[in-house]
Amino acid sequence: EVQLVESGGGLVQPGGSLRLSCAASGFTVSSNYMSWVRQAPGKGLEWVSVIYSGGSTYYADSVKDRFTISRDNSKNTVYLQMNSLRAEDTAVYYCASATRGGSSRAFDYWGQGTLVTVSS
Amino acid sequence: DIQMTQSPSSLSASVGDRVTITCRASQGISNYLAWYQQKPGKVPKLLIYAASTLQSGVPSRFSGSGSGTDFTLTISSLQPEDVAIYYCQKYNSAPWTFGQGTKVEIK
């Protein structure tokens, strides 16, 4: 059974840092596209970042140069390092995976999400 | 970057009604388009991928169509359990942008 479990959320002050983790089971993260999607309170879904199976990484403009996505193949885990956090980064952060290829590569599995609150 | 625009932003329909939501891409994305359903307080769920392929386990009253820039999600007979926000998403290349969402309610 495929499962994604996020952790690492919490309360952080503006300008602070946080690292989110997404532990996967039932499939291999290094063979699939893994992404982070966030949802601010009462708002819609916002794509944040993706790491491709080949290792390429991409970011939304809103987080570029502040967030870094990475993976540890030995732990089958994906991370999101978040630096220089702002109030507008407050959201539930979901880990999502795209386990099919080509034009079928939508997010077919999602974690339960972890809440990040940026506030003084 | 390609923008994804959904319409309407919200709708209210009766049980049994046919409901259609549209999603327009600012540039062509072939069929790299997904639809997700998010019920209140729940995790988003994939409904349709490749513009028209139904995800396993999704009721057949849901269907998708379109290619290029214009896409639709149709619920053939609205049910009470379909109350949710529906999002389209492009995934042909980064950024994997979502539409702003369409809130579906029962009249």
Short mmCIF file of N, CA and C in Angstrom, two decimals, chain A residues 47-104:
data_model
loop_
_atom_site.label_atom_id
_atom_site.label_comp_id
_atom_site.label_asym_id
_atom_site.label_seq_id
_atom_site.Cartn_x
_atom_site.Cartn_y
_atom_site.Cartn_z
N TRP A 47 0.87 24.90 -5.95
CA TRP A 47 2.03 24.05 -6.17
C TRP A 47 3.29 24.78 -5.70
N VAL A 48 4.17 24.07 -5.00
CA VAL A 48 5.36 24.69 -4.41
C VAL A 48 6.65 24.25 -5.11
N SER A 49 6.83 22.93 -5.24
CA SER A 49 8.11 22.44 -5.74
C SER A 49 7.96 21.00 -6.20
N VAL A 50 8.87 20.58 -7.09
CA VAL A 50 8.89 19.19 -7.56
C VAL A 50 10.33 18.75 -7.73
N ILE A 51 10.56 17.47 -7.46
CA ILE A 51 11.84 16.85 -7.80
C ILE A 51 11.54 15.68 -8.72
N TYR A 52 12.18 15.70 -9.88
CA TYR A 52 11.94 14.66 -10.87
C TYR A 52 12.76 13.42 -10.53
N SER A 53 12.40 12.32 -11.15
CA SER A 53 13.13 11.08 -10.91
C SER A 53 14.61 11.22 -11.30
N GLY A 54 14.89 12.04 -12.28
CA GLY A 54 16.28 12.25 -12.69
C GLY A 54 17.04 13.21 -11.79
N GLY A 55 16.33 13.85 -10.84
CA GLY A 55 16.96 14.74 -9.88
C GLY A 55 16.75 16.22 -10.15
N SER A 56 16.20 16.59 -11.28
CA SER A 56 15.94 18.00 -11.54
C SER A 56 14.91 18.53 -10.56
N THR A 57 15.08 19.78 -10.18
CA THR A 57 14.17 20.40 -9.22
C THR A 57 13.62 21.71 -9.77
N TYR A 58 12.39 22.01 -9.40
CA TYR A 58 11.71 23.22 -9.85
C TYR A 58 10.90 23.81 -8.70
N TYR A 59 10.72 25.14 -8.76
CA TYR A 59 10.06 25.84 -7.68
C TYR A 59 9.07 26.87 -8.20
N ALA A 60 8.04 27.13 -7.39
CA ALA A 60 7.16 28.26 -7.67
C ALA A 60 7.95 29.54 -7.44
N ASP A 61 7.61 30.59 -8.17
CA ASP A 61 8.31 31.86 -8.01
C ASP A 61 8.23 32.37 -6.58
N SER A 62 7.12 32.08 -5.90
CA SER A 62 6.89 32.59 -4.55
C SER A 62 7.86 32.01 -3.52
N VAL A 63 8.52 30.90 -3.85
CA VAL A 63 9.42 30.26 -2.88
C VAL A 63 10.84 30.10 -3.42
N LYS A 64 11.04 30.47 -4.66
CA LYS A 64 12.36 30.31 -5.28
C LYS A 64 13.42 31.04 -4.47
N ASP A 65 14.56 30.42 -4.32
CA ASP A 65 15.71 30.94 -3.58
C ASP A 65 15.52 30.91 -2.07
N ARG A 66 14.36 30.45 -1.60
CA ARG A 66 14.14 30.32 -0.15
C ARG A 66 13.91 28.86 0.24
N PHE A 67 13.28 28.10 -0.63
CA PHE A 67 12.95 26.70 -0.34
C PHE A 67 13.84 25.79 -1.19
N THR A 68 14.15 24.62 -0.64
CA THR A 68 14.94 23.62 -1.37
C THR A 68 14.32 22.25 -1.18
N ILE A 69 14.03 21.59 -2.29
CA ILE A 69 13.52 20.22 -2.24
C ILE A 69 14.67 19.25 -2.45
N SER A 70 14.64 18.15 -1.73
CA SER A 70 15.68 17.14 -1.88
C SER A 70 15.10 15.79 -1.50
N ARG A 71 15.89 14.76 -1.71
CA ARG A 71 15.44 13.43 -1.32
C ARG A 71 16.62 12.62 -0.80
N ASP A 72 16.29 11.66 0.06
CA ASP A 72 17.29 10.71 0.57
C ASP A 72 16.82 9.33 0.12
N ASN A 73 17.45 8.80 -0.88
CA ASN A 73 17.00 7.52 -1.43
C ASN A 73 17.10 6.39 -0.41
N SER A 74 18.09 6.45 0.45
CA SER A 74 18.26 5.39 1.44
C SER A 74 17.13 5.37 2.47
N LYS A 75 16.53 6.53 2.68
CA LYS A 75 15.41 6.62 3.63
C LYS A 75 14.06 6.69 2.92
N ASN A 76 14.09 6.69 1.59
CA ASN A 76 12.88 6.81 0.79
C ASN A 76 12.04 8.00 1.25
N THR A 77 12.71 9.12 1.43
CA THR A 77 12.10 10.31 2.00
C THR A 77 12.44 11.55 1.18
N VAL A 78 11.47 12.42 1.07
CA VAL A 78 11.65 13.70 0.39
C VAL A 78 11.58 14.81 1.44
N TYR A 79 12.35 15.86 1.23
CA TYR A 79 12.41 16.96 2.19
C TYR A 79 12.07 18.28 1.51
N LEU A 80 11.63 19.23 2.33
CA LEU A 80 11.49 20.61 1.87
C LEU A 80 12.13 21.49 2.94
N GLN A 81 13.29 22.03 2.62
CA GLN A 81 13.97 22.96 3.51
C GLN A 81 13.42 24.35 3.23
N MET A 82 12.87 24.98 4.24
CA MET A 82 12.23 26.28 4.08
C MET A 82 12.99 27.31 4.91
N ASN A 83 13.59 28.28 4.24
CA ASN A 83 14.34 29.35 4.90
C ASN A 83 13.65 30.68 4.69
N SER A 84 14.07 31.66 5.48
CA SER A 84 13.53 33.03 5.36
C SER A 84 12.02 33.03 5.30
N LEU A 85 11.41 32.32 6.23
CA LEU A 85 9.95 32.14 6.20
C LEU A 85 9.22 33.45 6.46
N ARG A 86 8.09 33.57 5.77
CA ARG A 86 7.25 34.76 5.86
C ARG A 86 5.86 34.37 6.34
N ALA A 87 5.11 35.35 6.79
CA ALA A 87 3.74 35.08 7.24
C ALA A 87 2.92 34.42 6.14
N GLU A 88 3.16 34.82 4.90
CA GLU A 88 2.39 34.28 3.78
C GLU A 88 2.75 32.84 3.43
N ASP A 89 3.76 32.29 4.10
CA ASP A 89 4.08 30.87 3.91
C ASP A 89 3.24 29.98 4.83
N THR A 90 2.45 30.59 5.70
CA THR A 90 1.57 29.82 6.59
C THR A 90 0.58 29.02 5.77
N ALA A 91 0.58 27.72 5.97
CA ALA A 91 -0.26 26.83 5.16
C ALA A 91 -0.13 25.40 5.65
N VAL A 92 -1.04 24.57 5.19
CA VAL A 92 -0.85 23.13 5.28
C VAL A 92 -0.02 22.72 4.07
N TYR A 93 1.05 22.00 4.33
CA TYR A 93 1.93 21.53 3.27
C TYR A 93 1.69 20.05 3.02
N TYR A 94 1.32 19.74 1.78
CA TYR A 94 1.08 18.36 1.39
C TYR A 94 2.25 17.85 0.55
N CYS A 95 2.61 16.62 0.80
CA CYS A 95 3.52 15.89 -0.07
C CYS A 95 2.67 15.10 -1.06
N ALA A 96 3.04 15.12 -2.32
CA ALA A 96 2.27 14.40 -3.33
C ALA A 96 3.21 13.70 -4.30
N SER A 97 2.77 12.58 -4.81
CA SER A 97 3.60 11.82 -5.74
C SER A 97 2.86 11.55 -7.04
N ALA A 98 3.62 11.51 -8.12
CA ALA A 98 3.09 11.17 -9.43
C ALA A 98 3.79 9.88 -9.84
N THR A 99 3.07 8.77 -9.75
CA THR A 99 3.71 7.47 -9.94
C THR A 99 3.53 6.91 -11.35
N ARG A 100 2.79 7.63 -12.18
CA ARG A 100 2.68 7.19 -13.58
C ARG A 100 3.53 8.11 -14.45
N GLY A 101 3.74 7.72 -15.68
CA GLY A 101 4.61 8.51 -16.55
C GLY A 101 3.86 9.25 -17.63
N GLY A 102 4.58 10.08 -18.34
CA GLY A 102 4.06 10.78 -19.50
C GLY A 102 2.86 11.64 -19.20
N SER A 103 1.85 11.59 -20.05
CA SER A 103 0.67 12.42 -19.87
C SER A 103 -0.22 11.94 -18.74
N SER A 104 0.14 10.85 -18.10
CA SER A 104 -0.62 10.34 -16.95
C SER A 104 -0.01 10.79 -15.62
#
